[in-house]
Amino acid sequence: MMVASRIDKLTRSGIRRVMQLSADAERAGKTVIHMEVGQPDFPTPVHIQQAAEKAITEGKTGYTACAGILELREAVATRISTRTKIPIDAKNVCVTSGAVNAISLALSSVLEPNDEVLVPDPGWPNYHSAVLLAGGKSIAYPLVADKDYQPDFVELEKLVTPRTKIIFVNTPGNPTGVSWTVEVLKRVADFAERHNILIISDEVYEDMVFSGRHVSMLEVAPKERVLLVSGVSKSYAMTGWRIGWLVASPEIVEAAAALVEPMTTCPPAPSQYGAVAALTGPQDSVDHMRATYKERLAEIEPQLLEAGVLVARPSGGFFAMLDISGCGMTSDTFVERLLHEKGVAVAPGATFGPSAENCVRISFATNTVSLKSGVEKILSFIAEARAAQHPR
């Protein structure tokens, strides 16, 4: 069997590998505290479930328009217009099979072969794979750990070439948990304007900002320069429903819809009706989840700060990066040993980029009892590993 050579170039997820190792451990009878998974630990709100069930009962289970049902496109447009005060119409919205699909469609709609895309390091590894599959070349740009993972604009300028087409922005960020300031977002907008490049703004954690409000890239950059990506997965605990969206110029939306037809035909119909209910219905579940994540962080943050391992204080999402330097092992080895010796699953920093090799990512999308126990075990393991490097 002949497999395409580009498959070997894909960035394989270290997170998925840890999930598999955890599953193997559990099958062998071991108890595992899961802090590796990037999804809410809440059920999808009942009114959303009921909307999807109603759609199924009414026979709304067939194909839809490639860009999604009009009701959902209008709901997305209303949501974004209300939040950003920037006029958005249904023609600016392409509903997709999850936000990751929106990213792939955005890239494939605008990239020519070998165009370059600036990707944050550390950042979500699927950005690199999506760029590769769209025929582009990903170029990592540094986020400075000791400056709350804000971009290094001096280094960023050095990476620009005549082939640079896009810069990725993700705030609040995965894996960092950090939101960029308005000033930083404005500098990114100015950078993109000066170099005539597009901005793909991944805003899937927009509803999980712990203080103040989320600032969208649409609020600081010209509308025609921004390709906004988001979805219902994180905000409404709907990761398996596979509904996201791309918000862009009508021309890019039309291009994305044309790509949907041969790739996925359309997003799943019942899920789209569930998403309409999510966006237009009560938002108390979103408020509850956000408050819970904030409370969980407050439970563990003092310990992490006291131990000196919290790289940056999270301001949104449900992730934090921990410093494992001095442990005498790679992040992959650290993760494997932590799972084997302490029964705690976390994500290796290396999967998010070379700059995070001395880190691991934890998720606090798990119950408080497990979270506190997991943190204690992690800190114990770090202390033991560091002590082993400096025996008395």
CSV table of C-alpha atoms in Angstrom, one decimal:
chain,number,residue,atom,x,y,z
A,1,MET,CA,0.0,0.0,0.0
A,2,MET,CA,1.4,3.4,-1.0
A,3,VAL,CA,0.9,6.2,1.5
A,4,ALA,CA,1.4,9.8,0.5
A,5,SER,CA,4.7,11.3,1.7
A,6,ARG,CA,3.0,14.3,3.2
A,7,ILE,CA,1.5,12.0,5.9
A,8,ASP,CA,4.9,11.5,7.4
A,9,LYS,CA,5.3,15.3,7.7
A,10,LEU,CA,2.1,15.8,9.7
A,11,THR,CA,2.6,17.0,13.3
A,12,ARG,CA,1.4,14.1,15.4
A,13,SER,CA,-0.4,15.0,18.5
A,14,GLY,CA,1.4,14.1,21.7
A,15,ILE,CA,-1.9,14.7,23.5
A,16,ARG,CA,-3.6,11.8,21.6
A,17,ARG,CA,-0.6,9.6,22.4
A,18,VAL,CA,-1.1,10.3,26.1
A,19,MET,CA,-4.8,9.6,25.9
A,20,GLN,CA,-3.9,6.2,24.4
A,21,LEU,CA,-1.4,5.5,27.1
A,22,SER,CA,-4.0,6.5,29.7
A,23,ALA,CA,-6.6,4.2,28.2
A,24,ASP,CA,-4.1,1.3,28.1
A,25,ALA,CA,-3.3,2.0,31.8
A,26,GLU,CA,-7.0,2.0,32.7
A,27,ARG,CA,-7.6,-1.2,30.9
A,28,ALA,CA,-4.8,-2.7,32.9
A,29,GLY,CA,-6.7,-1.7,36.1
A,30,LYS,CA,-4.9,1.5,37.0
A,31,THR,CA,-6.7,4.6,38.2
A,32,VAL,CA,-5.8,7.7,36.1
A,33,ILE,CA,-6.4,11.3,36.9
A,34,HIS,CA,-7.1,13.0,33.5
A,35,MET,CA,-5.5,16.4,33.1
A,36,GLU,CA,-4.5,16.0,29.5
A,37,VAL,CA,-7.7,16.5,27.7
A,38,GLY,CA,-8.8,19.8,26.1
A,39,GLN,CA,-12.5,19.5,26.4
A,40,PRO,CA,-15.2,20.5,28.9
A,41,ASP,CA,-16.2,18.0,31.6
A,42,PHE,CA,-19.8,19.2,31.5
A,43,PRO,CA,-22.7,17.7,29.6
A,44,THR,CA,-24.2,19.6,26.7
A,45,PRO,CA,-27.0,21.8,28.1
A,46,VAL,CA,-30.4,20.1,28.0
A,47,HIS,CA,-32.1,22.8,25.8
A,48,ILE,CA,-29.5,22.2,23.1
A,49,GLN,CA,-30.0,18.4,23.3
A,50,GLN,CA,-33.7,18.9,23.0
A,51,ALA,CA,-33.3,21.2,19.9
A,52,ALA,CA,-31.3,18.5,18.1
A,53,GLU,CA,-33.8,15.8,19.1
A,54,LYS,CA,-36.6,18.0,17.8
A,55,ALA,CA,-34.8,18.4,14.5
A,56,ILE,CA,-34.4,14.7,14.2
A,57,THR,CA,-38.0,14.0,15.1
A,58,GLU,CA,-39.1,16.6,12.4
A,59,GLY,CA,-36.9,14.8,9.8
A,60,LYS,CA,-34.3,17.6,9.6
A,61,THR,CA,-31.6,15.0,9.0
A,62,GLY,CA,-30.7,15.5,5.3
A,63,TYR,CA,-28.1,17.5,3.5
A,64,THR,CA,-28.0,21.2,4.2
A,65,ALA,CA,-26.4,24.0,2.2
A,66,CYS,CA,-22.6,23.6,2.1
A,67,ALA,CA,-22.2,26.8,4.2
A,68,GLY,CA,-24.8,25.7,6.7
A,69,ILE,CA,-28.4,26.5,7.4
A,70,LEU,CA,-29.4,30.1,7.2
A,71,GLU,CA,-30.7,30.2,10.8
A,72,LEU,CA,-27.3,29.3,12.2
A,73,ARG,CA,-25.4,31.6,9.9
A,74,GLU,CA,-27.6,34.4,11.0
A,75,ALA,CA,-27.2,33.5,14.6
A,76,VAL,CA,-23.4,33.5,14.3
A,77,ALA,CA,-23.6,36.9,12.5
A,78,THR,CA,-25.8,38.3,15.2
A,79,ARG,CA,-23.6,37.0,18.0
A,80,ILE,CA,-20.4,38.5,16.5
A,81,SER,CA,-22.0,41.8,15.5
A,82,THR,CA,-23.4,42.2,19.0
A,83,ARG,CA,-20.1,41.5,20.7
A,84,THR,CA,-17.8,43.4,18.5
A,85,LYS,CA,-20.0,46.2,17.2
A,86,ILE,CA,-18.7,45.3,13.7
A,87,PRO,CA,-21.5,44.6,11.2
A,88,ILE,CA,-21.5,40.9,10.1
A,89,ASP,CA,-24.0,39.3,7.8
A,90,ALA,CA,-24.9,35.7,7.1
A,91,LYS,CA,-22.9,36.1,3.8
A,92,ASN,CA,-19.8,36.5,6.0
A,93,VAL,CA,-20.4,33.1,7.7
A,94,CYS,CA,-19.5,29.6,6.7
A,95,VAL,CA,-20.7,27.0,9.2
A,96,THR,CA,-18.2,24.1,9.4
A,97,SER,CA,-17.7,20.6,10.8
A,98,GLY,CA,-15.9,22.0,13.9
A,99,ALA,CA,-13.5,24.9,14.3
A,100,VAL,CA,-10.6,22.7,13.1
A,101,ASN,CA,-12.4,22.3,9.8
A,102,ALA,CA,-12.9,26.1,9.6
A,103,ILE,CA,-9.1,26.5,10.0
A,104,SER,CA,-8.4,24.1,7.1
A,105,LEU,CA,-11.0,25.7,4.9
A,106,ALA,CA,-9.6,29.2,5.7
A,107,LEU,CA,-6.1,28.1,4.7
A,108,SER,CA,-7.2,26.2,1.6
A,109,SER,CA,-9.2,29.2,0.5
A,110,VAL,CA,-6.4,31.7,0.4
A,111,LEU,CA,-3.0,29.9,0.3
A,112,GLU,CA,-1.0,29.3,-2.9
A,113,PRO,CA,1.6,26.5,-2.9
A,114,ASN,CA,4.5,27.3,-0.6
A,115,ASP,CA,2.9,30.4,0.9
A,116,GLU,CA,4.2,30.9,4.4
A,117,VAL,CA,2.0,31.0,7.6
A,118,LEU,CA,3.3,32.4,10.9
A,119,VAL,CA,2.2,30.0,13.7
A,120,PRO,CA,2.7,30.7,17.5
A,121,ASP,CA,5.2,28.7,19.5
A,122,PRO,CA,4.0,27.3,21.8
A,123,GLY,CA,0.7,26.8,20.0
A,124,TRP,CA,-1.9,24.2,19.0
A,125,PRO,CA,0.0,21.6,16.9
A,126,ASN,CA,-2.8,21.2,14.4
A,127,TYR,CA,-2.1,24.6,12.9
A,128,HIS,CA,1.1,23.2,11.4
A,129,SER,CA,-0.6,20.1,10.0
A,130,ALA,CA,-3.4,22.2,8.5
A,131,VAL,CA,-0.9,24.5,6.8
A,132,LEU,CA,0.9,21.6,5.4
A,133,LEU,CA,-2.2,20.0,4.0
A,134,ALA,CA,-3.2,23.3,2.4
A,135,GLY,CA,0.1,23.4,0.5
A,136,GLY,CA,1.7,26.1,2.7
A,137,LYS,CA,4.8,26.2,4.9
A,138,SER,CA,4.4,26.9,8.6
A,139,ILE,CA,6.9,29.2,10.3
A,140,ALA,CA,6.9,29.3,14.1
A,141,TYR,CA,7.0,32.7,15.8
A,142,PRO,CA,8.0,32.9,19.5
A,143,LEU,CA,5.7,33.7,22.4
A,144,VAL,CA,7.8,34.8,25.4
A,145,ALA,CA,7.1,32.7,28.5
A,146,ASP,CA,8.5,35.2,31.0
A,147,LYS,CA,6.3,37.9,29.4
A,148,ASP,CA,3.0,36.0,29.8
A,149,TYR,CA,3.4,34.4,26.4
A,150,GLN,CA,3.0,37.6,24.5
A,151,PRO,CA,4.6,37.7,21.0
A,152,ASP,CA,8.2,38.8,20.5
A,153,PHE,CA,7.6,41.4,17.8
A,154,VAL,CA,11.3,41.9,17.1
A,155,GLU,CA,11.7,38.3,16.2
A,156,LEU,CA,8.4,38.3,14.4
A,157,GLU,CA,9.6,41.0,12.0
A,158,LYS,CA,12.6,38.9,11.2
A,159,LEU,CA,10.4,36.0,10.0
A,160,VAL,CA,8.5,38.0,7.3
A,161,THR,CA,9.4,37.1,3.7
A,162,PRO,CA,7.7,37.9,0.4
A,163,ARG,CA,5.9,34.6,0.8
A,164,THR,CA,4.3,35.4,4.1
A,165,LYS,CA,0.5,35.2,3.7
A,166,ILE,CA,-1.1,34.6,7.1
A,167,ILE,CA,-0.4,35.0,10.8
A,168,PHE,CA,-2.3,32.8,13.3
A,169,VAL,CA,-3.6,34.4,16.5
A,170,ASN,CA,-5.1,32.4,19.4
A,171,THR,CA,-6.4,34.2,22.4
A,172,PRO,CA,-7.1,33.0,25.0
A,173,GLY,CA,-4.4,30.6,24.0
A,174,ASN,CA,-4.0,26.9,23.9
A,175,PRO,CA,-1.7,25.7,25.6
A,176,THR,CA,-0.9,28.8,27.5
A,177,GLY,CA,-4.2,29.9,29.0
A,178,VAL,CA,-3.2,33.5,28.4
A,179,SER,CA,-5.2,36.3,26.8
A,180,TRP,CA,-3.3,38.9,24.8
A,181,THR,CA,-3.8,42.5,25.8
A,182,VAL,CA,-5.7,44.9,23.5
A,183,GLU,CA,-2.3,46.7,23.0
A,184,VAL,CA,-0.7,43.5,21.7
A,185,LEU,CA,-3.7,42.8,19.5
A,186,LYS,CA,-3.4,46.3,18.0
A,187,ARG,CA,0.3,45.7,17.4
A,188,VAL,CA,-0.5,42.4,15.6
A,189,ALA,CA,-3.1,44.3,13.5
A,190,ASP,CA,-0.5,47.0,12.6
A,191,PHE,CA,2.0,44.3,11.8
A,192,ALA,CA,-0.4,42.5,9.4
A,193,GLU,CA,-1.4,45.8,7.8
A,194,ARG,CA,2.2,46.9,7.2
A,195,HIS,CA,3.1,43.5,5.6
A,196,ASN,CA,-0.2,43.0,3.8
A,197,ILE,CA,-0.9,39.6,5.4
A,198,LEU,CA,-4.1,38.0,6.6
A,199,ILE,CA,-5.0,37.2,10.2
A,200,ILE,CA,-6.6,33.9,11.2
A,201,SER,CA,-8.0,34.6,14.6
A,202,ASP,CA,-8.8,31.4,16.5
A,203,GLU,CA,-11.3,32.5,19.2
A,204,VAL,CA,-12.7,29.1,20.4
A,205,TYR,CA,-12.1,30.1,24.0
A,206,GLU,CA,-13.8,33.5,23.7
A,207,ASP,CA,-16.4,32.7,26.4
A,208,MET,CA,-13.9,31.4,28.9
A,209,VAL,CA,-12.2,34.7,29.9
A,210,PHE,CA,-12.0,35.0,33.7
A,211,SER,CA,-11.9,38.8,34.1
A,212,GLY,CA,-13.1,41.6,31.8
A,213,ARG,CA,-14.3,40.5,28.4
A,214,HIS,CA,-12.8,38.9,25.4
A,215,VAL,CA,-11.5,41.3,22.7
A,216,SER,CA,-11.9,39.9,19.2
A,217,MET,CA,-9.3,40.6,16.5
A,218,LEU,CA,-12.2,42.0,14.5
A,219,GLU,CA,-12.3,44.9,16.9
A,220,VAL,CA,-8.8,46.1,16.3
A,221,ALA,CA,-8.0,45.1,12.6
A,222,PRO,CA,-9.8,45.8,9.4
A,223,LYS,CA,-12.7,43.4,8.8
A,224,GLU,CA,-11.4,42.4,5.4
A,225,ARG,CA,-8.0,41.3,6.9
A,226,VAL,CA,-9.5,38.9,9.5
A,227,LEU,CA,-10.6,35.3,9.1
A,228,LEU,CA,-12.3,34.6,12.5
A,229,VAL,CA,-12.6,31.0,13.6
A,230,SER,CA,-14.7,29.8,16.5
A,231,GLY,CA,-17.4,27.3,17.4
A,232,VAL,CA,-19.7,25.7,20.0
A,233,SER,CA,-17.3,23.0,21.3
A,234,LYS,CA,-15.8,24.8,24.3
A,235,SER,CA,-18.5,27.4,25.1
A,236,TYR,CA,-21.3,24.9,25.2
A,237,ALA,CA,-19.6,21.6,26.0
A,238,MET,CA,-20.3,20.3,22.4
A,239,THR,CA,-17.0,18.9,21.3
A,240,GLY,CA,-18.5,15.9,19.7
A,241,TRP,CA,-21.2,17.8,17.9
A,242,ARG,CA,-18.7,19.1,15.4
A,243,ILE,CA,-20.0,22.6,14.7
A,244,GLY,CA,-17.7,25.6,14.1
A,245,TRP,CA,-17.7,28.6,11.8
A,246,LEU,CA,-15.5,30.7,9.6
A,247,VAL,CA,-16.3,34.5,9.5
A,248,ALA,CA,-14.6,36.3,6.6
A,249,SER,CA,-15.3,38.3,3.5
A,250,PRO,CA,-18.1,37.0,1.2
A,251,GLU,CA,-15.5,36.0,-1.4
A,252,ILE,CA,-13.5,33.8,1.1
A,253,VAL,CA,-16.8,32.4,2.5
A,254,GLU,CA,-17.9,31.4,-1.0
A,255,ALA,CA,-14.5,29.8,-1.6
A,256,ALA,CA,-14.7,27.9,1.7
A,257,ALA,CA,-18.2,26.7,0.9
A,258,ALA,CA,-17.0,25.4,-2.5
A,259,LEU,CA,-14.3,23.4,-0.7
A,260,VAL,CA,-16.9,22.0,1.8
A,261,GLU,CA,-18.8,20.2,-1.0
A,262,PRO,CA,-16.0,17.7,-2.0
A,263,MET,CA,-14.7,17.4,1.6
A,264,THR,CA,-17.6,17.0,4.0
A,265,THR,CA,-20.7,18.0,1.9
A,266,CYS,CA,-22.1,19.9,4.8
A,267,PRO,CA,-22.0,20.1,8.6
A,268,PRO,CA,-24.3,17.6,10.4
A,269,ALA,CA,-27.8,18.9,10.2
A,270,PRO,CA,-29.1,18.0,13.7
A,271,SER,CA,-25.9,19.5,15.2
A,272,GLN,CA,-26.6,22.7,13.4
A,273,TYR,CA,-30.1,23.0,14.9
A,274,GLY,CA,-28.6,22.3,18.3
A,275,ALA,CA,-26.0,25.1,17.7
A,276,VAL,CA,-28.9,27.5,16.9
A,277,ALA,CA,-30.4,26.8,20.3
A,278,ALA,CA,-27.0,27.2,21.9
A,279,LEU,CA,-26.4,30.7,20.4
A,280,THR,CA,-29.9,32.0,20.7
A,281,GLY,CA,-31.0,30.3,24.0
A,282,PRO,CA,-30.2,30.9,27.6
A,283,GLN,CA,-26.5,31.5,28.4
A,284,ASP,CA,-26.5,30.5,32.1
A,285,SER,CA,-24.6,27.3,31.3
A,286,VAL,CA,-21.8,29.2,29.8
A,287,ASP,CA,-21.6,31.5,32.8
A,288,HIS,CA,-21.6,28.4,35.1
A,289,MET,CA,-18.8,26.7,33.2
A,290,ARG,CA,-16.6,29.8,33.1
A,291,ALA,CA,-17.2,30.4,36.9
A,292,THR,CA,-16.3,26.8,37.6
A,293,TYR,CA,-13.1,26.9,35.7
A,294,LYS,CA,-12.1,30.1,37.4
A,295,GLU,CA,-12.9,28.5,40.8
A,296,ARG,CA,-10.8,25.4,40.0
A,297,LEU,CA,-7.9,27.5,39.0
A,298,ALA,CA,-8.2,29.4,42.2
A,299,GLU,CA,-8.0,26.1,44.1
A,300,ILE,CA,-4.6,25.1,42.6
A,301,GLU,CA,-2.9,28.3,41.6
A,302,PRO,CA,-1.5,29.1,45.1
A,303,GLN,CA,0.2,25.7,45.2
A,304,LEU,CA,1.6,26.1,41.7
A,305,LEU,CA,2.9,29.6,42.5
A,306,GLU,CA,4.4,28.5,45.8
A,307,ALA,CA,6.2,25.7,44.0
A,308,GLY,CA,7.5,28.1,41.3
A,309,VAL,CA,6.2,25.9,38.5
A,310,LEU,CA,3.4,28.1,37.0
A,311,VAL,CA,4.9,29.6,33.9
A,312,ALA,CA,2.2,32.2,33.4
A,313,ARG,CA,-1.0,32.9,35.2
A,314,PRO,CA,-4.0,31.8,33.0
A,315,SER,CA,-6.6,34.4,32.2
A,316,GLY,CA,-8.9,32.2,30.2
A,317,GLY,CA,-9.7,28.8,28.8
A,318,PHE,CA,-8.9,25.8,31.0
A,319,PHE,CA,-5.1,25.2,30.6
A,320,ALA,CA,-1.9,26.1,32.4
A,321,MET,CA,1.7,25.5,31.6
A,322,LEU,CA,4.0,24.1,34.2
A,323,ASP,CA,7.8,24.4,34.3
A,324,ILE,CA,9.5,21.0,34.5
A,325,SER,CA,13.1,22.2,34.0
A,326,GLY,CA,15.7,20.6,36.2
A,327,CYS,CA,13.9,17.3,36.1
A,328,GLY,CA,16.5,15.7,33.9
A,329,MET,CA,14.1,14.4,31.2
A,330,THR,CA,12.2,15.5,28.1
A,331,SER,CA,8.6,16.5,28.4
A,332,ASP,CA,7.6,13.2,26.6
A,333,THR,CA,9.5,11.1,29.1
A,334,PHE,CA,8.2,13.2,32.0
A,335,VAL,CA,4.6,12.6,30.9
A,336,GLU,CA,5.2,8.8,30.5
A,337,ARG,CA,6.8,8.5,33.9
A,338,LEU,CA,4.2,10.7,35.6
A,339,LEU,CA,1.5,8.5,34.2
A,340,HIS,CA,3.3,5.2,35.1
A,341,GLU,CA,4.5,6.3,38.6
A,342,LYS,CA,1.8,8.7,39.8
A,343,GLY,CA,-1.3,7.9,37.7
A,344,VAL,CA,-1.7,11.4,36.3
A,345,ALA,CA,-2.1,12.2,32.6
A,346,VAL,CA,-0.9,15.6,31.3
A,347,ALA,CA,0.2,16.8,27.9
A,348,PRO,CA,3.9,17.1,26.9
A,349,GLY,CA,5.1,20.6,26.2
A,350,ALA,CA,7.1,19.5,23.1
A,351,THR,CA,3.8,18.8,21.2
A,352,PHE,CA,3.1,22.5,21.3
A,353,GLY,CA,6.5,23.6,19.9
A,354,PRO,CA,10.2,23.5,20.7
A,355,SER,CA,10.0,26.4,23.1
A,356,ALA,CA,7.8,24.4,25.5
A,357,GLU,CA,10.1,21.4,25.8
A,358,ASN,CA,10.7,22.2,29.5
A,359,CYS,CA,7.0,22.4,30.2
A,360,VAL,CA,3.8,20.3,30.4
A,361,ARG,CA,0.3,21.4,30.0
A,362,ILE,CA,-2.4,20.7,32.5
A,363,SER,CA,-6.1,21.0,32.0
A,364,PHE,CA,-8.4,22.0,34.8
A,365,ALA,CA,-11.5,20.7,33.0
A,366,THR,CA,-11.9,18.0,35.6
A,367,ASN,CA,-13.5,17.8,39.0
A,368,THR,CA,-11.9,19.7,41.9
A,369,VAL,CA,-11.1,16.7,44.0
A,370,SER,CA,-9.2,15.0,41.1
A,371,LEU,CA,-7.6,18.3,40.1
A,372,LYS,CA,-6.2,19.0,43.6
A,373,SER,CA,-5.0,15.4,43.9
A,374,GLY,CA,-3.4,15.5,40.5
A,375,VAL,CA,-1.6,18.8,41.2
A,376,GLU,CA,-0.2,17.3,44.5
A,377,LYS,CA,1.1,14.3,42.6
A,378,ILE,CA,2.6,16.4,39.8
A,379,LEU,CA,4.4,18.6,42.3
A,380,SER,CA,5.6,15.6,44.2
A,381,PHE,CA,7.0,14.0,41.0
A,382,ILE,CA,8.7,17.3,40.0
A,383,ALA,CA,10.4,17.5,43.4
A,384,GLU,CA,11.5,13.9,43.4
A,385,ALA,CA,12.9,14.2,39.8
A,386,ARG,CA,14.8,17.4,40.6
A,387,ALA,CA,16.2,16.0,43.8
A,388,ALA,CA,17.4,12.9,41.9
A,389,GLN,CA,19.5,15.3,39.7
A,390,HIS,CA,21.3,16.7,42.7
A,391,PRO,CA,21.8,13.8,45.2
A,392,ARG,CA,23.4,14.7,48.5
